[in-house]
Structure formats: structure tokens, C-alpha cells
CSV table of C-alpha atoms in Angstrom, one decimal:
chain,number,residue,atom,x,y,z
A,22,MET,CA,-51.5,143.1,45.3
A,23,SER,CA,-53.9,141.6,47.2
A,24,LYS,CA,-52.8,140.5,51.1
A,25,GLN,CA,-51.9,137.4,51.1
A,26,GLN,CA,-53.9,135.2,54.1
A,27,PRO,CA,-52.4,133.6,57.1
A,28,SER,CA,-51.7,129.8,57.0
A,29,LEU,CA,-50.9,127.2,59.3
A,30,GLU,CA,-46.6,127.4,60.2
A,31,VAL,CA,-45.6,123.6,59.4
A,32,VAL,CA,-43.2,122.4,62.2
A,33,SER,CA,-43.0,119.1,60.7
A,34,LYS,CA,-44.3,116.9,57.9
A,35,GLN,CA,-44.5,113.5,59.5
A,36,PRO,CA,-46.0,113.0,61.6
A,37,PHE,CA,-48.0,116.7,60.5
A,38,ASN,CA,-47.9,119.8,62.7
A,39,ALA,CA,-48.5,123.6,62.5
A,40,GLY,CA,-48.6,126.0,64.6
A,41,THR,CA,-51.0,129.0,64.6
A,42,PRO,CA,-49.6,131.8,63.4
A,43,LEU,CA,-49.4,135.5,66.3
A,44,THR,CA,-50.9,137.2,63.8
A,45,VAL,CA,-54.5,135.1,64.1
A,46,LEU,CA,-53.8,135.1,68.0
A,47,ALA,CA,-55.2,139.1,67.9
A,48,ASP,CA,-58.4,137.5,66.3
A,49,GLN,CA,-60.5,137.0,69.5
A,50,LYS,CA,-61.5,133.1,67.6
A,51,THR,CA,-58.9,131.4,65.9
A,52,PRO,CA,-60.2,130.0,62.5
A,53,ALA,CA,-60.9,126.2,62.4
A,54,LYS,CA,-58.3,126.3,59.6
A,55,LEU,CA,-55.5,128.2,61.4
A,56,THR,CA,-56.3,126.2,64.8
A,57,TYR,CA,-52.6,124.7,65.2
A,58,ILE,CA,-52.1,120.7,65.1
A,59,ARG,CA,-50.7,118.6,67.4
A,60,ASN,CA,-50.4,114.5,66.2
A,61,HIS,CA,-47.9,111.9,67.8
A,62,PHE,CA,-48.6,109.4,64.9
A,63,ALA,CA,-50.1,109.0,62.4
A,64,VAL,CA,-53.8,109.9,62.0
A,65,PRO,CA,-56.2,107.2,62.0
A,66,GLU,CA,-59.5,106.7,59.6
A,67,LEU,CA,-62.2,106.2,61.9
A,68,ASN,CA,-65.6,105.4,60.4
A,69,ILE,CA,-68.6,107.1,62.1
A,70,ASP,CA,-70.9,104.2,61.5
A,71,SER,CA,-68.6,101.4,63.0
A,72,TRP,CA,-67.1,103.7,65.5
A,73,ARG,CA,-68.2,103.3,69.1
A,74,LEU,CA,-67.1,104.8,72.4
A,75,HIS,CA,-66.4,101.6,74.8
A,76,THR,CA,-66.4,102.1,78.8
A,77,ALA,CA,-64.5,99.6,80.7
A,78,GLY,CA,-63.2,99.2,83.8
A,79,ALA,CA,-64.8,99.7,87.4
A,80,PHE,CA,-67.9,101.2,86.1
A,81,ASP,CA,-71.2,99.1,87.1
A,82,ARG,CA,-72.5,98.8,84.1
A,83,GLY,CA,-69.8,99.1,81.2
A,84,ARG,CA,-70.9,99.5,77.5
A,85,ASP,CA,-70.4,100.6,74.0
A,86,PHE,CA,-71.7,104.4,73.1
A,87,THR,CA,-72.3,105.8,69.0
A,88,LEU,CA,-71.8,109.7,68.8
A,89,ALA,CA,-75.6,109.7,68.2
A,90,GLU,CA,-75.9,108.4,72.0
A,91,ILE,CA,-73.4,110.6,73.1
A,92,GLN,CA,-75.0,113.9,71.7
A,93,THR,CA,-78.6,113.1,73.3
A,94,LEU,CA,-77.0,113.8,76.6
A,95,PRO,CA,-76.8,117.6,77.8
A,96,THR,CA,-74.5,119.7,75.9
A,97,LYS,CA,-72.5,122.8,76.8
A,98,THR,CA,-70.6,125.1,74.9
A,99,LEU,CA,-67.2,126.6,75.7
A,100,ALA,CA,-65.0,128.9,75.2
A,101,ILE,CA,-61.3,127.3,76.1
A,102,THR,CA,-57.5,128.7,75.3
A,103,LEU,CA,-55.1,125.5,73.5
A,104,GLU,CA,-51.9,124.8,74.1
A,105,CYS,CA,-49.1,122.2,73.9
A,106,ALA,CA,-47.1,121.9,76.5
A,107,GLY,CA,-43.7,122.1,74.2
A,108,ASN,CA,-45.2,125.9,73.3
A,109,GLY,CA,-41.8,127.8,73.1
A,110,ARG,CA,-39.7,124.8,72.5
A,111,THR,CA,-37.6,126.5,70.2
A,112,SER,CA,-36.2,129.1,73.1
A,113,MET,CA,-35.2,127.2,75.3
A,114,ASN,CA,-31.0,126.7,75.3
A,115,PRO,CA,-30.5,124.0,74.7
A,116,GLN,CA,-32.6,123.1,72.3
A,117,PRO,CA,-34.5,120.1,73.8
A,118,LYS,CA,-35.7,117.0,72.1
A,119,GLY,CA,-39.1,117.0,70.9
A,120,THR,CA,-41.1,118.8,68.0
A,121,PRO,CA,-39.7,122.2,67.5
A,122,TRP,CA,-42.6,124.6,68.2
A,123,GLY,CA,-41.9,128.2,68.1
A,124,TYR,CA,-45.3,130.2,70.2
A,125,GLY,CA,-47.8,129.5,67.5
A,126,ALA,CA,-48.7,125.7,69.5
A,127,VAL,CA,-51.6,127.8,70.8
A,128,SER,CA,-55.4,128.8,69.8
A,129,VAL,CA,-58.5,130.1,71.2
A,130,ILE,CA,-61.6,127.7,70.0
A,131,GLU,CA,-64.9,127.7,71.1
A,132,VAL,CA,-65.7,123.8,71.2
A,133,LYS,CA,-69.2,121.8,72.0
A,134,GLY,CA,-70.2,118.5,73.8
A,135,THR,CA,-71.4,116.8,76.9
A,136,PRO,CA,-69.2,116.9,80.3
A,137,LEU,CA,-67.3,113.6,81.1
A,138,SER,CA,-69.2,113.5,84.0
A,139,ASN,CA,-72.9,113.0,81.3
A,140,VAL,CA,-71.5,110.2,80.9
A,141,MET,CA,-70.2,108.4,83.9
A,142,GLU,CA,-74.0,108.7,85.0
A,143,GLN,CA,-74.6,106.2,82.6
A,144,VAL,CA,-72.5,104.2,83.3
A,145,GLY,CA,-71.4,104.5,87.2
A,146,LEU,CA,-68.6,104.8,89.1
A,147,HIS,CA,-67.5,102.0,91.8
A,148,ASP,CA,-66.5,103.3,95.3
A,149,HIS,CA,-62.7,103.0,94.5
A,150,VAL,CA,-62.2,104.6,91.3
A,151,VAL,CA,-58.9,106.9,91.5
A,152,GLU,CA,-58.9,107.8,87.8
A,153,ILE,CA,-59.8,108.1,84.2
A,154,SER,CA,-58.0,107.1,81.0
A,155,PHE,CA,-58.6,108.0,77.6
A,156,LYS,CA,-57.2,106.2,74.7
A,157,GLY,CA,-57.0,107.7,71.4
A,158,ALA,CA,-57.2,105.7,68.0
A,159,ASP,CA,-54.0,107.0,67.3
A,160,TRP,CA,-50.5,104.6,67.8
A,161,GLY,CA,-47.1,104.3,67.1
A,162,GLU,CA,-43.4,103.9,67.5
A,163,VAL,CA,-41.8,105.7,70.3
A,164,GLU,CA,-38.4,103.8,70.1
A,165,PRO,CA,-37.0,100.6,68.3
A,166,GLY,CA,-39.3,97.6,68.8
A,167,ARG,CA,-41.9,99.7,71.0
A,168,GLU,CA,-45.4,100.5,70.0
A,169,VAL,CA,-47.6,102.0,71.9
A,170,SER,CA,-51.0,103.8,71.9
A,171,TYR,CA,-51.6,107.6,72.7
A,172,VAL,CA,-53.0,107.1,76.3
A,173,ARG,CA,-53.9,109.2,78.7
A,174,SER,CA,-55.5,109.9,82.3
A,175,LEU,CA,-57.2,112.7,85.1
A,176,PRO,CA,-57.5,112.0,88.6
A,177,LEU,CA,-61.4,111.5,89.2
A,178,GLU,CA,-62.0,115.1,90.7
A,179,VAL,CA,-60.6,116.5,87.1
A,180,ALA,CA,-62.9,114.1,85.5
A,181,LEU,CA,-66.1,115.1,86.9
A,182,HIS,CA,-65.0,118.5,86.9
A,183,PRO,CA,-68.4,120.2,85.3
A,184,ASP,CA,-65.8,121.6,82.4
A,185,THR,CA,-64.3,118.4,81.9
A,186,MET,CA,-65.7,118.2,78.4
A,187,LEU,CA,-66.1,114.9,75.3
A,188,VAL,CA,-66.4,117.6,72.2
A,189,TRP,CA,-67.6,116.5,68.8
A,190,GLU,CA,-67.5,120.4,67.4
A,191,MET,CA,-65.1,123.2,67.0
A,192,ASN,CA,-66.4,126.5,66.0
A,193,GLY,CA,-69.2,125.1,65.3
A,194,GLN,CA,-68.2,122.6,63.0
A,195,PRO,CA,-67.9,118.7,63.0
A,196,LEU,CA,-64.2,117.6,64.7
A,197,SER,CA,-61.4,117.5,61.6
A,198,PRO,CA,-59.2,114.4,61.9
A,199,ASP,CA,-56.9,116.3,62.2
A,200,HIS,CA,-58.7,117.5,65.4
A,201,GLY,CA,-60.1,114.5,66.9
A,202,PHE,CA,-62.9,113.4,64.3
A,203,PRO,CA,-65.3,111.7,65.7
A,204,LEU,CA,-64.9,112.5,69.3
A,205,ARG,CA,-62.5,114.0,71.4
A,206,LEU,CA,-61.6,115.6,75.3
A,207,HIS,CA,-60.9,118.5,76.4
A,208,VAL,CA,-59.6,119.6,80.2
A,209,PRO,CA,-59.8,123.5,80.0
A,210,GLY,CA,-56.9,125.3,81.6
A,211,TRP,CA,-55.0,122.2,81.0
A,212,TYR,CA,-52.0,121.8,78.4
A,213,GLY,CA,-53.2,120.3,75.2
A,214,MET,CA,-51.5,116.8,75.8
A,215,ALA,CA,-54.8,116.0,78.1
A,216,ALA,CA,-56.9,117.0,75.5
A,217,VAL,CA,-57.4,112.9,73.7
A,218,LYS,CA,-57.9,112.7,70.2
A,219,TRP,CA,-60.1,110.2,68.6
A,220,LEU,CA,-60.9,108.5,71.8
A,221,THR,CA,-62.2,105.2,71.7
A,222,GLU,CA,-62.4,104.2,75.2
A,223,VAL,CA,-63.0,105.1,78.7
A,224,ARG,CA,-61.3,103.5,81.4
A,225,ALA,CA,-62.5,103.8,85.5
A,226,LEU,CA,-59.1,102.8,87.3
A,227,THR,CA,-58.6,101.3,90.9
A,228,GLU,CA,-54.8,102.8,90.7
A,229,PRO,CA,-52.7,105.6,89.3
A,230,PHE,CA,-52.4,105.0,85.5
A,231,GLU,CA,-48.8,104.5,84.2
A,232,GLY,CA,-47.8,104.7,80.6
A,233,PHE,CA,-46.0,106.4,78.2
A,234,PHE,CA,-47.5,109.9,78.0
A,235,GLN,CA,-48.6,109.6,81.4
A,236,SER,CA,-44.8,108.4,83.5
A,237,GLU,CA,-42.2,109.1,80.5
A,238,HIS,CA,-43.5,111.9,78.7
A,239,TYR,CA,-45.3,114.8,79.6
A,240,VAL,CA,-43.4,115.2,83.2
A,241,TYR,CA,-40.9,117.5,84.0
A,242,LEU,CA,-37.3,116.3,84.3
A,243,GLU,CA,-34.2,117.9,85.5
A,244,GLU,CA,-36.4,121.8,85.6
A,245,GLN,CA,-35.1,123.9,88.5
A,246,GLY,CA,-37.3,124.4,91.5
A,247,THR,CA,-39.5,121.7,90.0
A,248,PRO,CA,-40.2,118.4,91.8
A,249,GLU,CA,-38.7,115.6,89.4
A,250,ALA,CA,-41.0,114.0,87.1
A,251,GLU,CA,-43.9,116.4,88.4
A,252,PRO,CA,-46.5,115.7,85.7
A,253,VAL,CA,-47.6,118.3,83.0
A,254,ARG,CA,-50.9,119.9,84.7
A,255,ALA,CA,-52.1,123.3,84.2
A,256,MET,CA,-50.6,125.3,81.3
A,257,ARG,CA,-48.3,127.9,83.1
A,258,VAL,CA,-48.9,132.1,83.1
A,259,ARG,CA,-47.7,133.5,79.9
A,260,ALA,CA,-48.1,137.1,78.0
A,261,LEU,CA,-47.6,136.9,74.5
A,262,ILE,CA,-46.6,140.5,71.7
A,263,THR,CA,-49.2,139.7,68.7
A,264,SER,CA,-48.5,142.7,67.1
A,265,PRO,CA,-45.8,144.1,66.6
A,266,ILE,CA,-44.1,140.8,65.7
A,267,SER,CA,-40.0,140.5,65.0
A,268,GLY,CA,-38.7,142.0,62.4
A,269,ASP,CA,-41.3,144.7,61.9
A,270,VAL,CA,-39.4,148.3,60.8
A,271,LEU,CA,-42.4,150.7,62.2
A,272,GLU,CA,-42.5,154.1,61.3
A,273,ARG,CA,-41.5,156.9,64.6
A,274,GLY,CA,-44.8,158.0,66.0
A,275,THR,CA,-47.0,156.3,68.1
A,276,PHE,CA,-48.0,152.5,68.9
A,277,GLU,CA,-50.2,150.5,70.1
A,278,ILE,CA,-48.8,147.4,71.0
A,279,GLU,CA,-50.9,144.3,70.9
A,280,GLY,CA,-51.4,141.0,72.6
A,281,LEU,CA,-52.9,138.3,75.1
A,282,ALA,CA,-52.2,136.6,78.0
A,283,TRP,CA,-53.9,133.3,80.2
A,284,SER,CA,-52.7,131.2,83.0
A,285,GLY,CA,-54.0,127.7,84.0
A,286,ASP,CA,-53.9,128.3,87.7
A,287,GLY,CA,-56.5,131.6,88.0
A,288,GLU,CA,-57.4,135.3,86.1
A,289,ILE,CA,-54.6,137.7,84.2
A,290,THR,CA,-54.3,140.0,87.1
A,291,GLN,CA,-51.5,142.5,85.2
A,292,VAL,CA,-49.5,142.4,82.3
A,293,GLU,CA,-46.2,144.3,82.0
A,294,LEU,CA,-43.9,145.6,79.0
A,295,SER,CA,-40.4,146.3,79.0
A,296,PHE,CA,-38.3,148.0,76.6
A,297,ASP,CA,-34.8,148.0,78.0
A,298,GLN,CA,-34.3,144.5,78.5
A,299,GLY,CA,-36.1,144.7,81.9
A,300,GLY,CA,-34.7,147.2,83.6
A,301,SER,CA,-38.2,149.2,83.9
A,302,TRP,CA,-41.4,148.0,83.1
A,303,ALA,CA,-44.7,150.0,82.2
A,304,ILE,CA,-48.5,148.7,82.8
A,305,ALA,CA,-50.6,147.2,79.9
A,306,GLU,CA,-54.6,147.8,80.2
A,307,LEU,CA,-56.4,144.8,80.5
A,308,HIS,CA,-59.5,144.1,78.2
A,309,PRO,CA,-61.7,141.5,80.6
A,310,PRO,CA,-61.8,138.1,78.4
A,311,THR,CA,-65.5,137.2,77.4
A,312,SER,CA,-65.0,133.5,79.6
A,313,ARG,CA,-63.0,131.9,82.0
A,314,TYR,CA,-61.1,129.9,79.4
A,315,VAL,CA,-60.2,132.4,76.9
A,316,PRO,CA,-56.6,134.4,77.0
A,317,THR,CA,-56.7,138.1,78.4
A,318,ARG,CA,-56.4,140.6,75.2
A,319,TRP,CA,-54.1,144.0,77.2
A,320,THR,CA,-52.8,147.1,74.8
A,321,TYR,CA,-50.0,149.4,75.7
A,322,ARG,CA,-49.7,152.9,73.3
A,323,TRP,CA,-46.1,153.2,72.9
A,324,THR,CA,-43.7,156.1,71.7
A,325,PRO,CA,-40.5,155.5,71.1
A,326,GLU,CA,-37.9,158.1,72.3
A,327,SER,CA,-36.2,157.7,69.2
A,328,SER,CA,-35.3,155.6,66.1
A,329,GLY,CA,-33.3,152.5,66.1
A,330,SER,CA,-33.5,149.2,67.4
A,331,TYR,CA,-35.7,148.0,70.4
A,332,THR,CA,-36.1,144.3,71.8
A,333,LEU,CA,-39.7,144.6,73.8
A,334,ILE,CA,-40.6,141.9,76.5
A,335,SER,CA,-43.7,141.1,78.0
A,336,ARG,CA,-44.6,139.3,81.2
A,337,ALA,CA,-48.1,138.1,83.3
A,338,SER,CA,-49.2,137.8,86.6
A,339,ASP,CA,-51.8,135.7,87.9
A,340,SER,CA,-54.6,135.2,90.7
A,341,SER,CA,-52.8,132.6,91.9
A,342,GLY,CA,-49.5,134.4,92.7
A,343,LYS,CA,-47.6,133.4,89.6
A,344,ILE,CA,-45.2,135.8,87.5
A,345,GLN,CA,-44.1,134.7,84.2
A,346,PRO,CA,-40.3,134.4,85.0
A,347,MET,CA,-37.6,136.6,82.6
A,348,GLU,CA,-35.6,132.9,82.6
A,349,GLN,CA,-36.8,130.5,80.0
A,350,ARG,CA,-37.6,127.2,82.0
A,351,TRP,CA,-35.4,124.5,80.9
A,352,ASN,CA,-36.5,121.1,81.1
A,353,GLN,CA,-35.6,117.8,79.8
A,354,LEU,CA,-38.0,117.3,77.3
A,355,GLY,CA,-38.8,121.1,76.6
A,356,TYR,CA,-42.1,121.2,79.0
A,357,GLY,CA,-44.3,124.3,80.3
A,358,ASN,CA,-41.4,127.0,79.1
A,359,ASN,CA,-43.2,129.7,80.1
A,360,GLY,CA,-40.1,132.4,79.9
A,361,VAL,CA,-40.8,135.8,78.3
A,362,GLN,CA,-40.7,136.5,74.7
A,363,VAL,CA,-38.5,138.6,73.2
A,364,VAL,CA,-39.6,140.7,69.7
A,365,GLU,CA,-37.0,142.7,68.5
A,366,ILE,CA,-38.3,145.6,66.3
A,367,THR,CA,-36.6,148.8,63.9
A,368,VAL,CA,-38.0,152.4,64.3
A,369,SER,CA,-37.5,154.1,61.5
């Protein structure tokens, strides 16, 4: 009997949202067909012949760009971790409203494009610009009688960072419609809500942007220890166990536990494992990442003392001094939950 091939784990059908299987995350790169999909509205249908990227606002010489014109600018390829801000929402208690993500709203991909700063040089920024906003072609109803487009902004210093990119390829292939064809934004180190898909407009702003997906959503509300309405930005430090997975039954012996860890605030400095609900911790072996923005792979060789049920917990620390918390971080909208993952297995 042939082994069943992994597939996206559908979370919602309208709009379509689907997660990456944890077993696939063990690979160095997530295949495009298994990269998680996050949509707020229906996927827009765009014609590359008529599509243009419009630049507006406080630019010296705003203009429209074809994709071919953008692709003549200096290119860069980056391997990155892409994680939805709602990853792990179902582990919160009580579970907040929102797309019910488990731990599959994360993927490791390679993107090709041009730094946004190259386009900014083409149009010129006024002296008083403080933010750059990005508008996607997707839009829809967010509450009865209220329709909005997906629009987000970045502080100017983040927008001009050399690794903030306009991307047209993922894993060596043109972007698919689900992943933002023909052009999307990528902001390495930030949660995926910043990676605006189906880009149609880039606007230079002299005042901070306020919009539904900027000031009403993708902010931390009622989270203990976090300033009220603080924007969701950098990915919080997290470790995941990719093997074994919950429900596995293993024969007694020595096993290699595998996983990965990442943080938008710094490099991973330590991953620990506990087999007694956090009473004691063992240090895993870290395998240096191939680039700044991809996860750190880690392993731990474990020999259970006896047969029975076990609870595995992993937690990560990063170079900024942040440590993954034992408790889930509850907030009203279910963002940034990086409480430890719990894996229940049986050793026979």
C-alpha cells in the first residue's frame, strides 16, 4: 500500500484558508502546494496584461509600473519563515473568534523579488514621509454594511529595509493566485499580515495610516502585560515539535525528537524539552540555520524510562532575551499566541 501524500489541512472554505502539515515543516523548504494559505476575502482575478502597481501620495514622481518593469530592478532571493499572526489560536482558552488555526499557519519558503527601496528610488520620497501603505486587490464585507480593501502600512524605516521586498516568485515559480499573483509584499521577521498580496497600490504617507486591518484588527487587545492596542508586528519566539506528533504510538527504545524554532526579534539561542509538565528541562541540540530568516532546526535523543503515556513540551529562547511562555497568551483577537505546544504520545 502506497503511503498517503500530505495535503493542506483546510481550516475554512469561504474564504479559503488552509495550513501546512507539521510533518512537512521538518523539510528545509515547504513545497508551494503545501504552503499555508491565508485569505481574508475571495481571491481576486487579475490579468497581468492590464495589471499595474500604482504609486501615489508623497512621491516626487508617482507613476504606474508593469510587472516587467519591476523585474528589471536588482533582484534578491531570500529564504524566510512565513507565519500567520493567528497561528495557535485554537490553543487559547477561551478560544477567540477568528480563523481557527492550529499550528499549521506557518511555512518556510524561498521568495524572489526586488527590495521595495529600489521602487522608492524610482519615484522619490518627500522629506516628511513617515509610513508607506500597501493596498491589495482583495476586498469584502467586514461587518454588515461595511466593505473594505485589504490595506496595511509600514513605518518608513521598515519599508526601506533592504530585506523588505516586492516578490513575484515563490520556491522558484511565479506566485499562484492563492499566494498573491502577480506581486506581493514580504517583510521578513514580521507576521504574515504584513505580506500584502495582490498588490495594486503603494502610497507614501505623511501621517500614520489608520484602517480596519491596521487599527481595528492586528492589534493586541486585553492581553496581560502588553500595552492596549499595541500593533502586531514581529513574530514571537516559538518552538514546535514536528516529530513525533500528538497521538503517535512508539515502540520503546531511543527516539530522536525533531522540531524547529524561530523568532522575529533575534536568533534562537536555546531550545529546551520537558517530559514532566515543566518540572525539569533538557537542552536540545541546535542546528545552525542556513539564513537569518529561516527556523533553527533542533533535535534531542530521548530514551523513555518506561512504557506509558508521555507529554512532550518544547520552549525556545532568543538573542533578545525573550523566552517562550508556558501559558497561552490570551487576547481578544487571538494573535501572537506562542505558549508552549503540548504533544501527547504513547510508548508501548
